Amino acid sequence: MVYDALIGPFTEFEFMRRALAAVIALSLAGAPIGVFLMLRRMSLVGDAMAHAILPGAAVGFLLSGLNLFAMTAGGLIAGFAVAILAGVVARSTGLKEDASLATFYLASLALGVTIVSIKGTNIDLLHVLFGNILAMDDQTLLVVAFNATVTLLVLAVIYRPLVIESVDPLFLRTVSRAGGPAHLAFLALVVINLVNGFQALGTLLAVGLMILPAGIARFWSRDLTVMICIAVVAAAVSGYAGLVLSFQTRVPSGPAIILVATMIYIVSVLFGRVGGIVRQLFPGRHLEA
Amino acid sequence: MAAVHFHNVTLGYDRHPAVHHLNGEVAPGALVAVIGPNGAGKSTLLRGIVGILRPLDGSIHLGGLDSRDIAYLPQSADIDRSFPISVFDFVGTGLWRGTGLFGGIGKAAREKILRAIASVGLNGFENRPIGTLSGGQMQRVLFARVLLQDARLIVLDEPFNAIDSKTTTDLLALVKRWHSEGRTVLAALHDMEMVRTHFSETLVLARGPVAWGPTAEVLTPENLLVAMRMCEAFDDSAAACAADDARSRAA
């Protein structure tokens, strides 16, 4: 009975196995990126970027229909363009990064919706907005896995400057010129993972599998490494449970995954070891020193 | 060969000078105090030296030092104290010059970091997140990082602000140790008594240089009075400086 509910769907159906593989790849790469987004107070920047990839994906869609390959390429181009333009504008003028990004992403979103509505049907629009992880073919799965691998490799390369730039940007500026490139590379990784999530969760929810696990991790650890591990596990668990939930109840898969993550998030907010609400209400007797 | 050579340096923001026509040089191994009222351009001058701010005019020569040979402790370091990083890791970033992007932290480096933490009196704090430190403890951590940077030129911007006397004494001892090791140290300071007793050379700054030389000769009531009278406000309608060269007048 339990086997049928929890494991059966994956042994029985190939599309479920593919979806599970995809969601685990997404978790491995996306969750660490999400942790950095959160620590750099860029959570909403991630959200904004998710909208920014829309026109690129829409152009891909316009040119070659529902071909995820073309849409991915278009999304990457649009996302990079917006991320780098916003980064460059913020670095070379006094404008803060959030303000400059807001401008670019609003323009992108407007452009994207315009392009989709020129050719697309409502179903196409739904697919673009919410994704469909159950419709993964082998080729798409390979793209997702490839992007995840690239993300982890690049993150390993820029890890040190990225951490120092997050804590003490002025210090990094005085000892090294790696700060700028590391920051841009990080923005690029954000885009890659948004496009990756876009296949599975759509443009509106892609950022969810990055930010929610990071938020969860914040409530359980004060150590960066541990935080990243917790985020990855939380994302993978949400992905698996979401797929099962979606299979059993016919809730669409993308929203199911994000809803499960939200449940874990709520539990963490309430009972988390680090700053959880219950902990704060009943902290126990104060210590001696 | 001077450690720092100012050649008619004007530093500022938006064409408004904050440091105006400064000439002079800092000898290698000198221990120089930079004093002046708020808004006198002390921080601006130090930012110019470490290369964060480019001169509007003139030039600063560092006698062949590159950015890795300079350790800079800003006045209000814009450090994200909520970031989950331990004292050990944070101080360890001072080894950047040796490790760069990929270099590992080996056994010798770990020893060095622990020694640096110990010499600022923070034994036992290695694993504490920086967010849990007090202001004085954080300043000790920053000094430990400067210590690890092993720089030939050390630039400290008001390092003893809002720091209690015990911590000040400890950190001042470090500054004097750097001096005795032959490093060049520049520090922006407000405590005249400290400058008089511990710093051999002083620059009194009030946008332009008021006086520069041996502390005993420079730190006179007359000079300080001149510095105090400095007008702080920018003049929005100020004309281009007549002493500037043709290029900046054109701009």
GROMACS .gro file of N, CA, C and O in nm, chain A residues 30-69:
model
  160
   30GLY      N    1   2.012   2.437  -0.803
   30GLY     CA    2   1.934   2.557  -0.772
   30GLY      C    3   1.940   2.597  -0.626
   30GLY      O    4   1.949   2.716  -0.594
   31ALA      N    5   1.935   2.499  -0.536
   31ALA     CA    6   1.928   2.532  -0.395
   31ALA      C    7   2.051   2.610  -0.344
   31ALA      O    8   2.034   2.710  -0.273
   32PRO      N    9   2.174   2.568  -0.381
   32PRO     CA   10   2.289   2.649  -0.337
   32PRO      C   11   2.283   2.793  -0.391
   32PRO      O   12   2.314   2.888  -0.319
   33ILE      N   13   2.240   2.806  -0.517
   33ILE     CA   14   2.226   2.941  -0.574
   33ILE      C   15   2.125   3.021  -0.492
   33ILE      O   16   2.145   3.138  -0.460
   34GLY      N   17   2.015   2.952  -0.455
   34GLY     CA   18   1.913   3.018  -0.375
   34GLY      C   19   1.967   3.066  -0.241
   34GLY      O   20   1.932   3.175  -0.194
   35VAL      N   21   2.054   2.984  -0.178
   35VAL     CA   22   2.111   3.024  -0.050
   35VAL      C   23   2.189   3.155  -0.065
   35VAL      O   24   2.175   3.247   0.015
   36PHE      N   25   2.267   3.164  -0.173
   36PHE     CA   26   2.344   3.288  -0.193
   36PHE      C   27   2.252   3.405  -0.226
   36PHE      O   28   2.274   3.517  -0.180
   37LEU      N   29   2.148   3.378  -0.305
   37LEU     CA   30   2.051   3.485  -0.335
   37LEU      C   31   1.995   3.541  -0.205
   37LEU      O   32   1.987   3.661  -0.184
   38MET      N   33   1.958   3.449  -0.114
   38MET     CA   34   1.898   3.492   0.012
   38MET      C   35   1.999   3.569   0.096
   38MET      O   36   1.968   3.678   0.146
   39LEU      N   37   2.121   3.516   0.108
   39LEU     CA   38   2.220   3.580   0.195
   39LEU      C   39   2.262   3.715   0.139
   39LEU      O   40   2.300   3.805   0.214
   40ARG      N   41   2.255   3.731   0.008
   40ARG     CA   42   2.290   3.859  -0.052
   40ARG      C   43   2.169   3.949  -0.064
   40ARG      O   44   2.172   4.049  -0.134
   41ARG      N   45   2.061   3.911   0.002
   41ARG     CA   46   1.936   3.988   0.000
   41ARG      C   47   1.888   4.010  -0.142
   41ARG      O   48   1.846   4.119  -0.179
   42MET      N   49   1.899   3.907  -0.223
   42MET     CA   50   1.860   3.919  -0.363
   42MET      C   51   1.744   3.826  -0.397
   42MET      O   52   1.721   3.796  -0.514
   43SER      N   53   1.670   3.780  -0.295
   43SER     CA   54   1.563   3.684  -0.321
   43SER      C   55   1.467   3.735  -0.426
   43SER      O   56   1.429   3.664  -0.519
   44LEU      N   57   1.429   3.861  -0.410
   44LEU     CA   58   1.332   3.916  -0.504
   44LEU      C   59   1.398   3.946  -0.639
   44LEU      O   60   1.330   3.948  -0.742
   45VAL      N   61   1.529   3.965  -0.637
   45VAL     CA   62   1.600   3.981  -0.764
   45VAL      C   63   1.584   3.855  -0.847
   45VAL      O   64   1.560   3.859  -0.967
   46GLY      N   65   1.595   3.738  -0.777
   46GLY     CA   66   1.575   3.611  -0.847
   46GLY      C   67   1.437   3.606  -0.911
   46GLY      O   68   1.422   3.562  -1.026
   47ASP      N   69   1.338   3.651  -0.837
   47ASP     CA   70   1.202   3.653  -0.888
   47ASP      C   71   1.193   3.741  -1.012
   47ASP      O   72   1.135   3.704  -1.114
   48ALA      N   73   1.255   3.858  -1.003
   48ALA     CA   74   1.252   3.952  -1.115
   48ALA      C   75   1.318   3.891  -1.238
   48ALA      O   76   1.267   3.900  -1.350
   49MET      N   77   1.433   3.824  -1.213
   49MET     CA   78   1.505   3.762  -1.325
   49MET      C   79   1.420   3.656  -1.393
   49MET      O   80   1.428   3.636  -1.514
   50ALA      N   81   1.340   3.586  -1.312
   50ALA     CA   82   1.256   3.481  -1.369
   50ALA      C   83   1.163   3.540  -1.475
   50ALA      O   84   1.136   3.477  -1.576
   51HIS      N   85   1.114   3.662  -1.449
   51HIS     CA   86   1.028   3.725  -1.549
   51HIS      C   87   1.109   3.773  -1.669
   51HIS      O   88   1.060   3.779  -1.779
   52ALA      N   89   1.236   3.808  -1.639
   52ALA     CA   90   1.318   3.866  -1.745
   52ALA      C   91   1.349   3.766  -1.856
   52ALA      O   92   1.374   3.806  -1.969
   53ILE      N   93   1.347   3.635  -1.823
   53ILE     CA   94   1.380   3.538  -1.927
   53ILE      C   95   1.263   3.514  -2.022
   53ILE      O   96   1.279   3.451  -2.126
   54LEU      N   97   1.147   3.568  -1.986
   54LEU     CA   98   1.027   3.538  -2.065
   54LEU      C   99   1.036   3.578  -2.213
   54LEU      O  100   1.003   3.496  -2.300
   55PRO      N  101   1.080   3.700  -2.245
   55PRO     CA  102   1.078   3.735  -2.388
   55PRO      C  103   1.167   3.646  -2.472
   55PRO      O  104   1.131   3.610  -2.585
   56GLY      N  105   1.282   3.607  -2.418
   56GLY     CA  106   1.372   3.518  -2.491
   56GLY      C  107   1.304   3.385  -2.519
   56GLY      O  108   1.305   3.334  -2.631
   57ALA      N  109   1.244   3.329  -2.411
   57ALA     CA  110   1.175   3.201  -2.428
   57ALA      C  111   1.061   3.217  -2.528
   57ALA      O  112   1.035   3.129  -2.610
   58ALA      N  113   0.994   3.332  -2.522
   58ALA     CA  114   0.881   3.354  -2.611
   58ALA      C  115   0.926   3.363  -2.757
   58ALA      O  116   0.858   3.311  -2.846
   59VAL      N  117   1.039   3.428  -2.779
   59VAL     CA  118   1.091   3.434  -2.916
   59VAL      C  119   1.125   3.295  -2.966
   59VAL      O  120   1.092   3.256  -3.079
   60GLY      N  121   1.188   3.214  -2.877
   60GLY     CA  122   1.218   3.076  -2.912
   60GLY      C  123   1.092   3.001  -2.949
   60GLY      O  124   1.087   2.928  -3.049
   61PHE      N  125   0.988   3.024  -2.871
   61PHE     CA  126   0.859   2.960  -2.894
   61PHE      C  127   0.798   3.006  -3.027
   61PHE      O  128   0.743   2.927  -3.104
   62LEU      N  129   0.811   3.134  -3.053
   62LEU     CA  130   0.756   3.194  -3.174
   62LEU      C  131   0.823   3.134  -3.298
   62LEU      O  132   0.759   3.107  -3.399
   63LEU      N  133   0.955   3.111  -3.287
   63LEU     CA  134   1.031   3.064  -3.402
   63LEU      C  135   1.013   2.915  -3.424
   63LEU      O  136   1.007   2.869  -3.537
   64SER      N  137   1.005   2.836  -3.317
   64SER     CA  138   1.007   2.692  -3.338
   64SER      C  139   0.903   2.618  -3.255
   64SER      O  140   0.920   2.501  -3.222
   65GLY      N  141   0.797   2.685  -3.216
   65GLY     CA  142   0.691   2.619  -3.143
   65GLY      C  143   0.737   2.575  -3.005
   65GLY      O  144   0.832   2.629  -2.950
   66LEU      N  145   0.668   2.472  -2.952
   66LEU     CA  146   0.698   2.430  -2.815
   66LEU      C  147   0.825   2.344  -2.810
   66LEU      O  148   0.824   2.234  -2.756
   67ASN      N  149   0.932   2.395  -2.864
   67ASN     CA  150   1.059   2.325  -2.861
   67ASN      C  151   1.140   2.379  -2.744
   67ASN      O  152   1.186   2.493  -2.744
   68LEU      N  153   1.157   2.296  -2.640
   68LEU     CA  154   1.220   2.345  -2.518
   68LEU      C  155   1.364   2.388  -2.541
   68LEU      O  156   1.417   2.473  -2.470
   69PHE      N  157   1.426   2.328  -2.640
   69PHE     CA  158   1.565   2.364  -2.671
   69PHE      C  159   1.574   2.510  -2.713
   69PHE      O  160   1.652   2.588  -2.660
   0.00000   0.00000   0.00000
